JSON list of C-alpha atoms in Angstrom, two decimals:
[
{"chain": "K", "resi": 1, "resn": "MET", "atom": "CA", "xyz": [54.44, 70.41, 134.11]},
{"chain": "K", "resi": 2, "resn": "ALA", "atom": "CA", "xyz": [56.82, 71.13, 131.07]},
{"chain": "K", "resi": 3, "resn": "ALA", "atom": "CA", "xyz": [55.57, 74.77, 131.03]},
{"chain": "K", "resi": 4, "resn": "ILE", "atom": "CA", "xyz": [56.56, 75.06, 134.93]},
{"chain": "K", "resi": 5, "resn": "PHE", "atom": "CA", "xyz": [60.00, 73.32, 134.51]},
{"chain": "K", "resi": 6, "resn": "ARG", "atom": "CA", "xyz": [60.68, 75.27, 131.79]},
{"chain": "K", "resi": 7, "resn": "ARG", "atom": "CA", "xyz": [59.58, 78.97, 133.75]},
{"chain": "K", "resi": 8, "resn": "GLU", "atom": "CA", "xyz": [61.50, 77.36, 136.81]},
{"chain": "K", "resi": 9, "resn": "PHE", "atom": "CA", "xyz": [64.25, 76.65, 134.91]},
{"chain": "K", "resi": 10, "resn": "VAL", "atom": "CA", "xyz": [65.15, 79.90, 133.16]},
{"chain": "K", "resi": 11, "resn": "SER", "atom": "CA", "xyz": [64.06, 81.83, 136.48]},
{"chain": "K", "resi": 12, "resn": "TYR", "atom": "CA", "xyz": [67.48, 80.73, 137.91]},
{"chain": "K", "resi": 13, "resn": "PHE", "atom": "CA", "xyz": [69.30, 82.45, 135.22]},
{"chain": "K", "resi": 14, "resn": "THR", "atom": "CA", "xyz": [67.27, 85.44, 135.19]},
{"chain": "K", "resi": 15, "resn": "SER", "atom": "CA", "xyz": [67.91, 86.04, 138.85]},
{"chain": "K", "resi": 16, "resn": "PRO", "atom": "CA", "xyz": [71.53, 85.38, 140.46]},
{"chain": "K", "resi": 17, "resn": "ILE", "atom": "CA", "xyz": [70.30, 82.30, 142.40]},
{"chain": "K", "resi": 18, "resn": "GLY", "atom": "CA", "xyz": [71.77, 79.85, 139.38]},
{"chain": "K", "resi": 19, "resn": "TYR", "atom": "CA", "xyz": [75.00, 81.85, 139.04]},
{"chain": "K", "resi": 20, "resn": "VAL", "atom": "CA", "xyz": [75.58, 82.17, 142.67]},
{"chain": "K", "resi": 21, "resn": "PHE", "atom": "CA", "xyz": [74.92, 78.21, 143.03]},
{"chain": "K", "resi": 22, "resn": "LEU", "atom": "CA", "xyz": [76.92, 77.16, 140.35]},
{"chain": "K", "resi": 23, "resn": "ALA", "atom": "CA", "xyz": [80.03, 79.49, 141.21]},
{"chain": "K", "resi": 24, "resn": "PHE", "atom": "CA", "xyz": [80.21, 78.51, 144.68]},
{"chain": "K", "resi": 25, "resn": "PHE", "atom": "CA", "xyz": [79.66, 74.77, 144.05]},
{"chain": "K", "resi": 26, "resn": "TYR", "atom": "CA", "xyz": [82.49, 74.57, 141.42]},
{"chain": "K", "resi": 27, "resn": "LEU", "atom": "CA", "xyz": [84.83, 76.75, 143.63]},
{"chain": "K", "resi": 28, "resn": "ALA", "atom": "CA", "xyz": [84.33, 74.23, 146.62]},
{"chain": "K", "resi": 29, "resn": "ALA", "atom": "CA", "xyz": [84.68, 71.05, 144.46]},
{"chain": "K", "resi": 30, "resn": "GLY", "atom": "CA", "xyz": [87.64, 72.71, 142.46]},
{"chain": "K", "resi": 31, "resn": "PHE", "atom": "CA", "xyz": [89.07, 73.51, 146.09]},
{"chain": "K", "resi": 32, "resn": "PHE", "atom": "CA", "xyz": [88.71, 69.98, 147.42]},
{"chain": "K", "resi": 33, "resn": "PHE", "atom": "CA", "xyz": [89.85, 68.23, 144.16]},
{"chain": "K", "resi": 34, "resn": "THR", "atom": "CA", "xyz": [93.14, 70.38, 144.28]},
{"chain": "K", "resi": 35, "resn": "LEU", "atom": "CA", "xyz": [93.85, 69.75, 147.84]},
{"chain": "K", "resi": 36, "resn": "THR", "atom": "CA", "xyz": [93.03, 66.02, 147.92]},
{"chain": "K", "resi": 37, "resn": "SER", "atom": "CA", "xyz": [94.15, 64.51, 144.37]},
{"chain": "K", "resi": 38, "resn": "ILE", "atom": "CA", "xyz": [96.21, 67.28, 142.43]},
{"chain": "K", "resi": 39, "resn": "GLU", "atom": "CA", "xyz": [98.75, 68.13, 145.29]},
{"chain": "K", "resi": 40, "resn": "GLN", "atom": "CA", "xyz": [98.69, 64.36, 146.56]},
{"chain": "K", "resi": 41, "resn": "GLY", "atom": "CA", "xyz": [99.03, 63.19, 142.74]},
{"chain": "K", "resi": 42, "resn": "THR", "atom": "CA", "xyz": [96.22, 60.50, 143.13]},
{"chain": "K", "resi": 43, "resn": "THR", "atom": "CA", "xyz": [93.15, 59.51, 140.69]},
{"chain": "K", "resi": 44, "resn": "GLU", "atom": "CA", "xyz": [91.07, 58.90, 143.73]},
{"chain": "K", "resi": 45, "resn": "LEU", "atom": "CA", "xyz": [88.31, 61.20, 143.66]},
{"chain": "K", "resi": 46, "resn": "ASN", "atom": "CA", "xyz": [86.52, 59.65, 147.15]},
{"chain": "K", "resi": 47, "resn": "THR", "atom": "CA", "xyz": [87.46, 62.37, 149.12]},
{"chain": "K", "resi": 48, "resn": "VAL", "atom": "CA", "xyz": [86.22, 64.77, 146.84]},
{"chain": "K", "resi": 49, "resn": "PHE", "atom": "CA", "xyz": [82.91, 63.41, 146.80]},
{"chain": "K", "resi": 50, "resn": "SER", "atom": "CA", "xyz": [82.98, 62.79, 150.51]},
{"chain": "K", "resi": 51, "resn": "MET", "atom": "CA", "xyz": [83.41, 66.41, 151.20]},
{"chain": "K", "resi": 52, "resn": "MET", "atom": "CA", "xyz": [80.66, 67.65, 148.75]},
{"chain": "K", "resi": 53, "resn": "MET", "atom": "CA", "xyz": [78.17, 66.72, 151.48]},
{"chain": "K", "resi": 54, "resn": "TYR", "atom": "CA", "xyz": [78.89, 69.69, 153.82]},
{"chain": "K", "resi": 55, "resn": "VAL", "atom": "CA", "xyz": [78.78, 71.85, 150.69]},
{"chain": "K", "resi": 56, "resn": "LEU", "atom": "CA", "xyz": [75.35, 70.64, 149.76]},
{"chain": "K", "resi": 57, "resn": "ILE", "atom": "CA", "xyz": [74.05, 71.25, 153.36]},
{"chain": "K", "resi": 58, "resn": "VAL", "atom": "CA", "xyz": [74.75, 75.09, 152.71]},
{"chain": "K", "resi": 59, "resn": "LEU", "atom": "CA", "xyz": [74.17, 75.46, 148.96]},
{"chain": "K", "resi": 60, "resn": "ILE", "atom": "CA", "xyz": [71.19, 73.45, 148.46]},
{"chain": "K", "resi": 61, "resn": "PRO", "atom": "CA", "xyz": [68.87, 75.76, 151.15]},
{"chain": "K", "resi": 62, "resn": "ILE", "atom": "CA", "xyz": [70.09, 78.71, 148.68]},
{"chain": "K", "resi": 63, "resn": "LEU", "atom": "CA", "xyz": [69.00, 77.01, 145.57]},
{"chain": "K", "resi": 64, "resn": "THR", "atom": "CA", "xyz": [65.50, 75.86, 147.01]},
{"chain": "K", "resi": 65, "resn": "MET", "atom": "CA", "xyz": [64.62, 78.83, 149.24]},
{"chain": "K", "resi": 66, "resn": "ARG", "atom": "CA", "xyz": [62.56, 80.95, 146.59]},
{"chain": "K", "resi": 67, "resn": "THR", "atom": "CA", "xyz": [60.60, 77.42, 144.99]},
{"chain": "K", "resi": 68, "resn": "PHE", "atom": "CA", "xyz": [57.32, 78.32, 146.80]},
{"chain": "K", "resi": 69, "resn": "SER", "atom": "CA", "xyz": [58.14, 81.21, 149.14]},
{"chain": "K", "resi": 70, "resn": "GLU", "atom": "CA", "xyz": [58.70, 83.84, 146.10]},
{"chain": "K", "resi": 71, "resn": "GLU", "atom": "CA", "xyz": [55.42, 82.67, 144.75]},
{"chain": "K", "resi": 72, "resn": "LYS", "atom": "CA", "xyz": [53.80, 83.29, 148.14]},
{"chain": "K", "resi": 73, "resn": "LYS", "atom": "CA", "xyz": [55.18, 86.50, 149.03]},
{"chain": "K", "resi": 74, "resn": "ASN", "atom": "CA", "xyz": [54.41, 87.68, 145.74]},
{"chain": "K", "resi": 75, "resn": "LYS", "atom": "CA", "xyz": [50.97, 86.80, 145.83]},
{"chain": "K", "resi": 76, "resn": "THR", "atom": "CA", "xyz": [51.25, 84.83, 142.45]},
{"chain": "K", "resi": 77, "resn": "ASP", "atom": "CA", "xyz": [50.70, 81.26, 144.30]},
{"chain": "K", "resi": 78, "resn": "GLN", "atom": "CA", "xyz": [47.05, 81.62, 143.68]},
{"chain": "K", "resi": 79, "resn": "CYS", "atom": "CA", "xyz": [47.60, 82.09, 140.20]},
{"chain": "K", "resi": 80, "resn": "LEU", "atom": "CA", "xyz": [49.86, 78.82, 140.29]},
{"chain": "K", "resi": 81, "resn": "LEU", "atom": "CA", "xyz": [47.21, 77.11, 142.19]},
{"chain": "K", "resi": 82, "resn": "THR", "atom": "CA", "xyz": [44.27, 77.73, 140.36]},
{"chain": "K", "resi": 83, "resn": "ALA", "atom": "CA", "xyz": [45.85, 77.26, 137.12]},
{"chain": "K", "resi": 84, "resn": "PRO", "atom": "CA", "xyz": [44.79, 74.13, 134.89]},
{"chain": "K", "resi": 85, "resn": "VAL", "atom": "CA", "xyz": [47.47, 71.64, 136.21]},
{"chain": "K", "resi": 86, "resn": "SER", "atom": "CA", "xyz": [47.42, 69.52, 139.04]},
{"chain": "K", "resi": 87, "resn": "LEU", "atom": "CA", "xyz": [49.33, 70.34, 141.93]},
{"chain": "K", "resi": 88, "resn": "GLY", "atom": "CA", "xyz": [51.76, 67.12, 141.64]},
{"chain": "K", "resi": 89, "resn": "ALA", "atom": "CA", "xyz": [52.86, 68.69, 138.48]},
{"chain": "K", "resi": 90, "resn": "ILE", "atom": "CA", "xyz": [53.52, 71.87, 139.61]},
{"chain": "K", "resi": 91, "resn": "VAL", "atom": "CA", "xyz": [55.77, 70.45, 142.68]},
{"chain": "K", "resi": 92, "resn": "ALA", "atom": "CA", "xyz": [57.44, 68.06, 140.09]},
{"chain": "K", "resi": 93, "resn": "GLY", "atom": "CA", "xyz": [58.08, 70.77, 137.86]},
{"chain": "K", "resi": 94, "resn": "LYS", "atom": "CA", "xyz": [59.65, 73.21, 140.55]},
{"chain": "K", "resi": 95, "resn": "PHE", "atom": "CA", "xyz": [61.60, 70.26, 141.96]},
{"chain": "K", "resi": 96, "resn": "LEU", "atom": "CA", "xyz": [63.23, 69.04, 138.51]},
{"chain": "K", "resi": 97, "resn": "ALA", "atom": "CA", "xyz": [64.18, 72.46, 137.59]},
{"chain": "K", "resi": 98, "resn": "ALA", "atom": "CA", "xyz": [65.85, 72.75, 140.95]},
{"chain": "K", "resi": 99, "resn": "PHE", "atom": "CA", "xyz": [67.41, 69.15, 140.04]},
{"chain": "K", "resi": 100, "resn": "LEU", "atom": "CA", "xyz": [68.24, 70.15, 136.73]},
{"chain": "K", "resi": 101, "resn": "VAL", "atom": "CA", "xyz": [70.47, 73.10, 138.02]},
{"chain": "K", "resi": 102, "resn": "TYR", "atom": "CA", "xyz": [72.50, 70.93, 140.78]},
{"chain": "K", "resi": 103, "resn": "ALA", "atom": "CA", "xyz": [73.01, 68.61, 137.85]},
{"chain": "K", "resi": 104, "resn": "LEU", "atom": "CA", "xyz": [74.81, 71.00, 136.05]},
{"chain": "K", "resi": 105, "resn": "GLY", "atom": "CA", "xyz": [77.25, 71.46, 139.01]},
{"chain": "K", "resi": 106, "resn": "VAL", "atom": "CA", "xyz": [77.82, 67.53, 139.68]},
{"chain": "K", "resi": 107, "resn": "LEU", "atom": "CA", "xyz": [79.01, 67.51, 135.86]},
{"chain": "K", "resi": 108, "resn": "ILE", "atom": "CA", "xyz": [81.73, 69.31, 137.22]},
{"chain": "K", "resi": 109, "resn": "MET", "atom": "CA", "xyz": [82.97, 65.55, 138.68]},
{"chain": "K", "resi": 110, "resn": "LEU", "atom": "CA", "xyz": [83.49, 64.31, 135.37]},
{"chain": "K", "resi": 111, "resn": "VAL", "atom": "CA", "xyz": [85.88, 66.94, 134.26]},
{"chain": "K", "resi": 112, "resn": "PHE", "atom": "CA", "xyz": [87.88, 66.04, 137.45]},
{"chain": "K", "resi": 113, "resn": "ALA", "atom": "CA", "xyz": [87.67, 62.30, 136.27]},
{"chain": "K", "resi": 114, "resn": "VAL", "atom": "CA", "xyz": [89.06, 63.25, 132.75]},
{"chain": "K", "resi": 115, "resn": "ILE", "atom": "CA", "xyz": [91.91, 65.50, 134.74]},
{"chain": "K", "resi": 116, "resn": "VAL", "atom": "CA", "xyz": [92.87, 62.52, 136.66]},
{"chain": "K", "resi": 117, "resn": "SER", "atom": "CA", "xyz": [92.79, 60.14, 133.73]},
{"chain": "K", "resi": 118, "resn": "ALA", "atom": "CA", "xyz": [95.78, 61.78, 132.33]},
{"chain": "K", "resi": 119, "resn": "ILE", "atom": "CA", "xyz": [97.87, 60.89, 135.32]},
{"chain": "K", "resi": 120, "resn": "SER", "atom": "CA", "xyz": [96.44, 57.16, 135.32]},
{"chain": "K", "resi": 121, "resn": "SER", "atom": "CA", "xyz": [93.74, 55.35, 134.54]},
{"chain": "K", "resi": 122, "resn": "PRO", "atom": "CA", "xyz": [90.80, 55.80, 137.45]},
{"chain": "K", "resi": 123, "resn": "ASP", "atom": "CA", "xyz": [88.25, 53.59, 138.16]},
{"chain": "K", "resi": 124, "resn": "TRP", "atom": "CA", "xyz": [85.38, 54.55, 136.02]},
{"chain": "K", "resi": 125, "resn": "LEU", "atom": "CA", "xyz": [82.83, 52.33, 137.81]},
{"chain": "K", "resi": 126, "resn": "LEU", "atom": "CA", "xyz": [83.56, 53.94, 141.10]},
{"chain": "K", "resi": 127, "resn": "ILE", "atom": "CA", "xyz": [83.35, 57.60, 139.86]},
{"chain": "K", "resi": 128, "resn": "PHE", "atom": "CA", "xyz": [79.90, 57.04, 138.24]},
{"chain": "K", "resi": 129, "resn": "GLY", "atom": "CA", "xyz": [78.62, 55.09, 141.05]},
{"chain": "K", "resi": 130, "resn": "ASN", "atom": "CA", "xyz": [79.92, 57.98, 143.37]},
{"chain": "K", "resi": 131, "resn": "ILE", "atom": "CA", "xyz": [78.05, 60.57, 140.95]},
{"chain": "K", "resi": 132, "resn": "LEU", "atom": "CA", "xyz": [74.90, 58.58, 141.35]},
{"chain": "K", "resi": 133, "resn": "GLY", "atom": "CA", "xyz": [75.30, 58.81, 145.07]},
{"chain": "K", "resi": 134, "resn": "LEU", "atom": "CA", "xyz": [75.61, 62.84, 144.76]},
{"chain": "K", "resi": 135, "resn": "LEU", "atom": "CA", "xyz": [72.73, 63.06, 142.67]},
{"chain": "K", "resi": 136, "resn": "LEU", "atom": "CA", "xyz": [70.52, 60.98, 144.69]},
{"chain": "K", "resi": 137, "resn": "LEU", "atom": "CA", "xyz": [71.63, 62.90, 147.91]},
{"chain": "K", "resi": 138, "resn": "GLY", "atom": "CA", "xyz": [71.39, 66.14, 146.30]},
{"chain": "K", "resi": 139, "resn": "GLY", "atom": "CA", "xyz": [67.63, 65.03, 144.91]},
{"chain": "K", "resi": 140, "resn": "ALA", "atom": "CA", "xyz": [66.44, 64.28, 148.52]},
{"chain": "K", "resi": 141, "resn": "PHE", "atom": "CA", "xyz": [68.02, 67.16, 150.15]},
{"chain": "K", "resi": 142, "resn": "ILE", "atom": "CA", "xyz": [65.81, 69.48, 147.13]},
{"chain": "K", "resi": 143, "resn": "SER", "atom": "CA", "xyz": [62.86, 67.66, 148.04]},
{"chain": "K", "resi": 144, "resn": "ILE", "atom": "CA", "xyz": [63.24, 68.84, 151.60]},
{"chain": "K", "resi": 145, "resn": "GLY", "atom": "CA", "xyz": [64.05, 72.36, 150.52]},
{"chain": "K", "resi": 146, "resn": "VAL", "atom": "CA", "xyz": [61.11, 72.54, 148.15]},
{"chain": "K", "resi": 147, "resn": "PHE", "atom": "CA", "xyz": [58.94, 71.30, 151.21]},
{"chain": "K", "resi": 148, "resn": "VAL", "atom": "CA", "xyz": [60.08, 73.72, 153.41]},
{"chain": "K", "resi": 149, "resn": "SER", "atom": "CA", "xyz": [59.98, 76.29, 150.97]},
{"chain": "K", "resi": 150, "resn": "SER", "atom": "CA", "xyz": [56.04, 75.73, 150.68]},
{"chain": "K", "resi": 151, "resn": "LEU", "atom": "CA", "xyz": [55.65, 76.15, 154.76]},
{"chain": "K", "resi": 152, "resn": "THR", "atom": "CA", "xyz": [56.93, 79.94, 154.52]},
{"chain": "K", "resi": 153, "resn": "GLU", "atom": "CA", "xyz": [56.75, 83.18, 152.62]},
{"chain": "K", "resi": 154, "resn": "ASN", "atom": "CA", "xyz": [60.41, 84.19, 153.93]},
{"chain": "K", "resi": 155, "resn": "GLN", "atom": "CA", "xyz": [62.73, 83.23, 151.39]},
{"chain": "K", "resi": 156, "resn": "ILE", "atom": "CA", "xyz": [65.50, 83.54, 154.43]},
{"chain": "K", "resi": 157, "resn": "VAL", "atom": "CA", "xyz": [63.37, 81.50, 156.83]},
{"chain": "K", "resi": 158, "resn": "SER", "atom": "CA", "xyz": [62.91, 78.63, 154.21]},
{"chain": "K", "resi": 159, "resn": "ALA", "atom": "CA", "xyz": [66.79, 78.63, 153.85]},
{"chain": "K", "resi": 160, "resn": "VAL", "atom": "CA", "xyz": [67.61, 78.69, 157.47]},
{"chain": "K", "resi": 161, "resn": "LEU", "atom": "CA", "xyz": [64.97, 76.03, 158.42]},
{"chain": "K", "resi": 162, "resn": "SER", "atom": "CA", "xyz": [65.77, 73.77, 155.38]},
{"chain": "K", "resi": 163, "resn": "PHE", "atom": "CA", "xyz": [69.63, 73.79, 156.43]},
{"chain": "K", "resi": 164, "resn": "ALA", "atom": "CA", "xyz": [68.76, 72.99, 160.14]},
{"chain": "K", "resi": 165, "resn": "ILE", "atom": "CA", "xyz": [66.97, 69.91, 158.85]},
{"chain": "K", "resi": 166, "resn": "MET", "atom": "CA", "xyz": [69.79, 69.20, 156.61]},
{"chain": "K", "resi": 167, "resn": "LEU", "atom": "CA", "xyz": [72.23, 69.37, 159.24]},
{"chain": "K", "resi": 168, "resn": "VAL", "atom": "CA", "xyz": [70.22, 67.14, 161.80]},
{"chain": "K", "resi": 169, "resn": "LEU", "atom": "CA", "xyz": [69.85, 64.49, 158.91]},
{"chain": "K", "resi": 170, "resn": "TYR", "atom": "CA", "xyz": [73.61, 64.73, 158.67]},
{"chain": "K", "resi": 171, "resn": "LEU", "atom": "CA", "xyz": [74.05, 64.21, 162.55]},
{"chain": "K", "resi": 172, "resn": "PHE", "atom": "CA", "xyz": [71.98, 61.39, 162.88]},
{"chain": "K", "resi": 173, "resn": "THR", "atom": "CA", "xyz": [74.74, 59.22, 163.16]},
{"chain": "K", "resi": 174, "resn": "SER", "atom": "CA", "xyz": [76.89, 61.00, 165.79]},
{"chain": "K", "resi": 175, "resn": "ILE", "atom": "CA", "xyz": [73.21, 61.24, 167.72]},
{"chain": "K", "resi": 176, "resn": "ALA", "atom": "CA", "xyz": [73.04, 57.70, 167.34]},
{"chain": "K", "resi": 177, "resn": "SER", "atom": "CA", "xyz": [76.71, 56.79, 168.73]},
{"chain": "K", "resi": 178, "resn": "LEU", "atom": "CA", "xyz": [75.47, 58.74, 171.73]},
{"chain": "K", "resi": 179, "resn": "ILE", "atom": "CA", "xyz": [72.17, 56.98, 172.48]},
{"chain": "K", "resi": 180, "resn": "PRO", "atom": "CA", "xyz": [72.74, 53.60, 174.54]},
{"chain": "K", "resi": 181, "resn": "VAL", "atom": "CA", "xyz": [69.57, 51.71, 173.55]},
{"chain": "K", "resi": 182, "resn": "ASP", "atom": "CA", "xyz": [70.38, 49.63, 170.24]},
{"chain": "K", "resi": 183, "resn": "PHE", "atom": "CA", "xyz": [67.44, 49.84, 168.67]},
{"chain": "K", "resi": 184, "resn": "ILE", "atom": "CA", "xyz": [66.78, 53.69, 168.91]},
{"chain": "K", "resi": 185, "resn": "ALA", "atom": "CA", "xyz": [70.53, 54.24, 167.51]},
{"chain": "K", "resi": 186, "resn": "ASN", "atom": "CA", "xyz": [69.93, 51.49, 164.75]},
{"chain": "K", "resi": 187, "resn": "PHE", "atom": "CA", "xyz": [67.00, 53.23, 163.66]},
{"chain": "K", "resi": 188, "resn": "LEU", "atom": "CA", "xyz": [68.77, 56.44, 163.78]},
{"chain": "K", "resi": 189, "resn": "ASN", "atom": "CA", "xyz": [71.73, 54.96, 161.63]},
{"chain": "K", "resi": 190, "resn": "SER", "atom": "CA", "xyz": [69.16, 53.67, 159.05]},
{"chain": "K", "resi": 191, "resn": "LEU", "atom": "CA", "xyz": [67.68, 57.30, 158.43]},
{"chain": "K", "resi": 192, "resn": "SER", "atom": "CA", "xyz": [71.56, 58.98, 158.70]},
{"chain": "K", "resi": 193, "resn": "PHE", "atom": "CA", "xyz": [72.33, 60.49, 155.01]},
{"chain": "K", "resi": 194, "resn": "LEU", "atom": "CA", "xyz": [75.57, 60.40, 156.10]},
{"chain": "K", "resi": 195, "resn": "THR", "atom": "CA", "xyz": [75.78, 56.65, 156.61]},
{"chain": "K", "resi": 196, "resn": "ARG", "atom": "CA", "xyz": [73.54, 55.91, 153.37]},
{"chain": "K", "resi": 197, "resn": "TYR", "atom": "CA", "xyz": [75.75, 58.30, 151.40]},
{"chain": "K", "resi": 198, "resn": "ASP", "atom": "CA", "xyz": [79.25, 57.08, 152.46]},
{"chain": "K", "resi": 199, "resn": "GLY", "atom": "CA", "xyz": [78.41, 53.86, 151.08]},
{"chain": "K", "resi": 200, "resn": "PHE", "atom": "CA", "xyz": [78.65, 55.21, 147.70]},
{"chain": "K", "resi": 201, "resn": "THR", "atom": "CA", "xyz": [81.84, 57.10, 148.36]},
{"chain": "K", "resi": 202, "resn": "TYR", "atom": "CA", "xyz": [83.47, 53.71, 149.43]},
{"chain": "K", "resi": 203, "resn": "GLY", "atom": "CA", "xyz": [82.15, 51.92, 146.41]},
{"chain": "K", "resi": 204, "resn": "SER", "atom": "CA", "xyz": [79.39, 50.26, 147.93]},
{"chain": "K", "resi": 205, "resn": "PHE", "atom": "CA", "xyz": [76.28, 50.22, 145.81]},
{"chain": "K", "resi": 206, "resn": "ASP", "atom": "CA", "xyz": [73.43, 48.92, 148.07]},
{"chain": "K", "resi": 207, "resn": "PHE", "atom": "CA", "xyz": [70.16, 48.85, 146.40]},
{"chain": "K", "resi": 208, "resn": "SER", "atom": "CA", "xyz": [68.63, 49.86, 149.80]},
{"chain": "K", "resi": 209, "resn": "ASN", "atom": "CA", "xyz": [70.74, 53.06, 149.87]},
{"chain": "K", "resi": 210, "resn": "ILE", "atom": "CA", "xyz": [69.23, 53.92, 146.12]},
{"chain": "K", "resi": 211, "resn": "LEU", "atom": "CA", "xyz": [65.73, 52.99, 147.45]},
{"chain": "K", "resi": 212, "resn": "PHE", "atom": "CA", "xyz": [66.21, 55.29, 150.26]},
{"chain": "K", "resi": 213, "resn": "PHE", "atom": "CA", "xyz": [67.07, 58.49, 148.73]},
{"chain": "K", "resi": 214, "resn": "ILE", "atom": "CA", "xyz": [64.26, 57.92, 145.95]},
{"chain": "K", "resi": 215, "resn": "SER", "atom": "CA", "xyz": [61.74, 57.43, 148.84]},
{"chain": "K", "resi": 216, "resn": "VAL", "atom": "CA", "xyz": [62.71, 60.34, 150.61]},
{"chain": "K", "resi": 217, "resn": "MET", "atom": "CA", "xyz": [62.24, 62.68, 147.46]},
{"chain": "K", "resi": 218, "resn": "VAL", "atom": "CA", "xyz": [59.10, 61.05, 146.43]},
{"chain": "K", "resi": 219, "resn": "ALA", "atom": "CA", "xyz": [57.83, 61.67, 150.19]},
{"chain": "K", "resi": 220, "resn": "PHE", "atom": "CA", "xyz": [58.52, 65.15, 150.52]},
{"chain": "K", "resi": 221, "resn": "ILE", "atom": "CA", "xyz": [57.25, 65.68, 147.07]},
{"chain": "K", "resi": 222, "resn": "PHE", "atom": "CA", "xyz": [54.05, 64.49, 148.17]},
{"chain": "K", "resi": 223, "resn": "PHE", "atom": "CA", "xyz": [54.29, 66.42, 151.83]},
{"chain": "K", "resi": 224, "resn": "THR", "atom": "CA", "xyz": [54.56, 69.39, 149.78]},
{"chain": "K", "resi": 225, "resn": "VAL", "atom": "CA", "xyz": [51.43, 68.57, 147.39]},
{"chain": "K", "resi": 226, "resn": "ARG", "atom": "CA", "xyz": [49.67, 68.22, 150.72]},
{"chain": "K", "resi": 227, "resn": "VAL", "atom": "CA", "xyz": [50.68, 71.72, 151.82]},
{"chain": "K", "resi": 228, "resn": "LEU", "atom": "CA", "xyz": [49.46, 73.34, 148.52]},
{"chain": "K", "resi": 229, "resn": "GLU", "atom": "CA", "xyz": [46.21, 71.37, 148.84]},
{"chain": "K", "resi": 230, "resn": "ARG", "atom": "CA", "xyz": [45.63, 72.53, 152.07]},
{"chain": "K", "resi": 231, "resn": "ARG", "atom": "CA", "xyz": [46.01, 76.35, 150.71]},
{"chain": "K", "resi": 232, "resn": "ARG", "atom": "CA", "xyz": [44.36, 75.76, 147.66]},
{"chain": "K", "resi": 233, "resn": "TRP", "atom": "CA", "xyz": [41.21, 74.83, 149.53]},
{"chain": "K", "resi": 234, "resn": "ASN", "atom": "CA", "xyz": [41.62, 77.35, 152.20]}
]
C-alpha cells in the first residue's frame, strides 16, 4: 500500500491537478475568510467552515476523477490489478493519497485561526472540531469520488457523476422538507451530509456524526474493491 500511496501522491504534483486543487481551495477559503472574518472584525470562523462544503462539492470531483479512470483509459489497470498487492491496499493507497492532498488544503484553516488570534483569543477547541468535521466530510466525499472513478475510464464523466452524487447528498435536507411522510423525511435527514456536517460548524461534537462519515468512507472503499474484484475476474 505504501508504494501505491507514494506513487499516487507524487502523481498529483507531476500533473496540474494537485496544484489546481490547492490553488482554488486556498483562493475560495481566503475569499470566505476575508468576507466573513476580516471585514467584520470577528474571530468566528464557523461561517468559513460552513461555506467550504459548497467548495468541496465542486473541487473534490476534480481531485478524484483520475484515480482509477486514468488507469483504465491508459490500460495500466490490468498491471495494477495483477500486481502482488491486495485490492484493498490499492484502493486505500489511492484514497489516502487524495486525502493527504486534501488535508494540505484544510491546513489553511489553521493559518486563519492564527491570524484571528491576533485580534482576540479564538475558541481553539471549536476550531479544531471544525477542522475535524471538514476532514471527515472531505474524506467521505473523496471515497465517493474514488468509487465513481472506478466505474468509468472517462475522467470528465467521473467528475460530473461525482459532483451530481455529492450535490444530491447535500440536497437531502431540502428534499426531506418536501416529503410529508415523517419516517421518510427523517431517514433522508439522517443521510444528509449537510445536517451531519453542520453539527461540527455549530460546535456540536456528536459521535454519531463522526461514525457516520467514517462509515461512508469504509463503505465506498469496500464498494470500490468489489468493482475491481469484478474487473479482475472478468
